[in-house]
């Protein structure tokens, strides 16, 4: 199902996931290694400091750090396919939103993952990461960690074992549910 840009920006809320299928060499490599259509994932937040406009919080290899990007800008400039998974059935408490805000500012500017082997192990379950290391983070690790902060994924799961592929499929949510993937472009 394809959605228009106006529809998508207006319907996204805190916790919705945005997936990207890049065409560059690194994106193609990521897709091949994890046998996935998606090379990148980010999480939507609607912060007060942006007048509640949807932005994405993402760990960007291109920028080398965790950044916040207005979603409408990204949707205009991105050349690959974009997929959306809506989070539903969850009402966040004031405390959970406060914790998300703290995490948002804590992760903002944090370096992109420098341990390539950590990213590679996330793709192969038998060799999965045994410990979390949040000094540097890759895209899906950031999203999984934010989901843990929001009480959506158990702390028993290491955030550095999530990939764009695993987040695009069955996610072990403690509450709520993620919609099927909806393709934007």
Coordinates of C-alpha atoms in Angstrom, one line a residue:
X1 CA 0.0 0.0 0.0
X2 CA 1.4 3.4 -1.0
X3 CA 0.7 6.4 1.1
X4 CA 0.9 10.1 0.2
X5 CA 3.5 12.3 2.0
X6 CA 0.7 14.5 3.5
X7 CA -1.1 11.5 4.9
X8 CA 2.0 9.9 6.3
X9 CA 3.4 13.0 8.1
X10 CA 0.1 13.8 9.7
X11 CA -0.6 10.2 11.0
X12 CA 2.8 9.4 12.6
X13 CA 3.2 9.4 16.4
X14 CA 5.7 8.6 19.1
X15 CA 7.1 5.1 18.7
X16 CA 6.1 4.6 15.0
X17 CA 9.0 3.1 13.0
X18 CA 10.3 4.4 9.7
X19 CA 12.3 2.0 7.5
X20 CA 14.6 3.0 4.6
X21 CA 15.8 0.9 1.6
X22 CA 18.8 2.7 0.3
X23 CA 20.4 2.2 -3.1
X24 CA 24.0 3.1 -2.3
X25 CA 26.7 0.5 -1.8
X26 CA 26.6 0.4 2.0
X27 CA 22.8 0.1 2.0
X28 CA 22.9 -2.7 -0.6
X29 CA 25.5 -4.5 1.5
X30 CA 23.4 -4.2 4.7
X31 CA 20.4 -5.6 2.8
X32 CA 22.3 -8.6 1.4
X33 CA 24.0 -9.4 4.8
X34 CA 20.7 -9.4 6.7
X35 CA 18.6 -10.8 3.8
X36 CA 16.3 -7.8 4.0
X37 CA 14.6 -5.2 2.0
X38 CA 15.5 -2.6 4.6
X39 CA 18.9 -1.1 5.3
X40 CA 18.0 1.5 8.0
X41 CA 15.4 2.2 10.6
X42 CA 14.5 5.3 12.7
X43 CA 11.8 6.1 15.3
X44 CA 9.3 8.9 15.2
X45 CA 9.0 11.3 18.0
X46 CA 6.8 14.4 18.3
X47 CA 8.8 16.7 20.7
X48 CA 7.4 19.9 22.1
X49 CA 10.6 21.7 21.0
X50 CA 9.6 21.0 17.4
X51 CA 5.9 22.1 17.9
X52 CA 5.0 18.5 18.0
X53 CA 5.9 18.0 14.3
X54 CA 7.0 14.5 13.7
X55 CA 10.8 14.1 13.5
X56 CA 12.9 10.9 13.4
X57 CA 15.6 10.1 15.9
X58 CA 18.2 8.0 14.1
X59 CA 21.7 6.8 14.3
X60 CA 23.2 7.8 10.9
X61 CA 26.3 6.3 9.5
X62 CA 26.4 9.1 6.9
X63 CA 26.4 11.8 9.6
X64 CA 28.4 9.6 12.0
X65 CA 26.1 10.2 15.0
X66 CA 22.6 10.1 16.4
X67 CA 20.6 13.0 14.8
X68 CA 17.1 14.3 14.8
X69 CA 15.6 15.0 11.3
X70 CA 12.2 16.6 10.5
X71 CA 10.4 13.7 8.9
X72 CA 8.9 15.8 6.1
X73 CA 12.4 16.9 5.0
X74 CA 13.7 13.3 5.0
X75 CA 10.7 12.1 3.0
X76 CA 11.3 14.7 0.3
X77 CA 15.0 14.2 0.0
X78 CA 15.2 10.4 0.3
X79 CA 15.5 8.5 -3.0
X80 CA 14.9 5.0 -1.9
X81 CA 11.8 3.2 -0.6
X82 CA 10.3 4.1 2.7
X83 CA 8.2 1.8 4.9
X84 CA 6.2 2.6 8.0
X85 CA 5.1 0.4 10.9
X86 CA 2.5 2.2 13.1
X87 CA 2.6 1.5 16.9
X88 CA -0.9 1.1 18.3
X89 CA -2.6 0.1 21.5
X90 CA -0.2 2.0 23.8
X91 CA -0.9 5.0 25.9
X92 CA 2.4 6.4 27.3
X93 CA 2.4 7.7 30.8
X94 CA 3.9 11.1 31.6
X95 CA 6.8 9.3 33.2
X96 CA 7.4 7.2 30.1
X97 CA 7.4 10.3 27.9
X98 CA 9.8 12.0 30.3
X99 CA 12.1 9.0 30.1
X100 CA 11.9 9.2 26.3
X101 CA 12.8 12.9 26.4
X102 CA 15.8 12.2 28.6
X103 CA 16.9 9.3 26.3
X104 CA 16.5 11.5 23.3
X105 CA 18.8 14.1 24.7
X106 CA 21.2 11.5 26.1
X107 CA 21.6 9.8 22.7
X108 CA 21.6 12.9 20.5
X109 CA 25.1 13.4 19.1
X110 CA 26.3 10.0 20.3
X111 CA 28.7 8.5 17.8
X112 CA 27.5 5.9 15.2
X113 CA 28.6 2.4 15.9
X114 CA 32.4 1.9 15.5
X115 CA 32.5 -1.8 16.2
X116 CA 31.5 -3.3 12.9
X117 CA 31.6 -6.8 14.3
X118 CA 28.9 -5.9 16.8
X119 CA 26.6 -4.9 13.9
X120 CA 27.5 -8.1 12.0
X121 CA 26.8 -10.3 15.0
X122 CA 23.3 -8.8 15.2
X123 CA 22.5 -10.3 11.8
X124 CA 23.5 -13.9 12.8
X125 CA 21.5 -15.2 15.8
X126 CA 24.0 -18.0 16.7
X127 CA 26.7 -15.4 17.2
X128 CA 24.5 -12.7 18.7
X129 CA 25.9 -10.0 21.0
X130 CA 26.2 -11.2 24.7
X131 CA 26.5 -7.7 26.2
X132 CA 25.1 -4.3 25.3
X133 CA 27.6 -1.5 24.6
X134 CA 25.9 1.9 24.1
X135 CA 29.0 4.1 23.8
X136 CA 28.3 4.0 20.1
X137 CA 25.1 2.8 18.5
X138 CA 23.8 1.7 15.1
X139 CA 20.3 2.5 13.8
X140 CA 18.3 -0.5 15.0
X141 CA 20.2 -0.7 18.3
X142 CA 19.1 2.9 19.0
X143 CA 15.4 2.1 18.2
X144 CA 15.4 -1.1 20.4
X145 CA 17.0 0.9 23.2
X146 CA 14.4 3.6 22.9
X147 CA 11.6 0.9 22.9
X148 CA 13.1 -0.4 26.1
X149 CA 13.1 3.1 27.7
X150 CA 9.4 3.3 26.7
X151 CA 8.6 0.0 28.3
X152 CA 7.8 -1.7 25.0
X153 CA 10.6 -4.3 24.8
X154 CA 12.0 -6.2 27.8
X155 CA 15.4 -5.3 29.1
X156 CA 16.2 -9.0 28.8
X157 CA 16.8 -8.4 25.1
X158 CA 20.1 -6.9 24.1
X159 CA 19.3 -3.8 22.0
X160 CA 22.4 -4.5 19.9
X161 CA 20.9 -7.7 18.6
X162 CA 18.1 -6.0 16.7
X163 CA 18.4 -5.2 13.0
X164 CA 16.2 -3.3 10.5
X165 CA 15.1 -6.8 9.3
X166 CA 14.1 -8.0 12.8
X167 CA 12.2 -4.7 13.6
X168 CA 10.4 -5.0 10.2
X169 CA 9.1 -8.4 11.2
X170 CA 8.1 -9.9 14.6
X171 CA 9.1 -7.6 17.5
X172 CA 8.8 -9.0 21.0
X173 CA 6.6 -6.2 22.4
X174 CA 5.5 -6.2 26.0
X175 CA 2.4 -4.2 25.1
X176 CA 0.8 -2.7 22.0
X177 CA 1.4 -3.9 18.5
X178 CA 3.1 -2.8 15.3
X179 CA 1.2 -2.7 12.1
X180 CA 2.2 -4.5 8.9
X181 CA 4.6 -2.6 6.8
X182 CA 3.1 0.2 4.7
X183 CA 5.2 1.3 1.8
X184 CA 5.5 5.1 1.0
X185 CA 7.8 5.3 -2.0

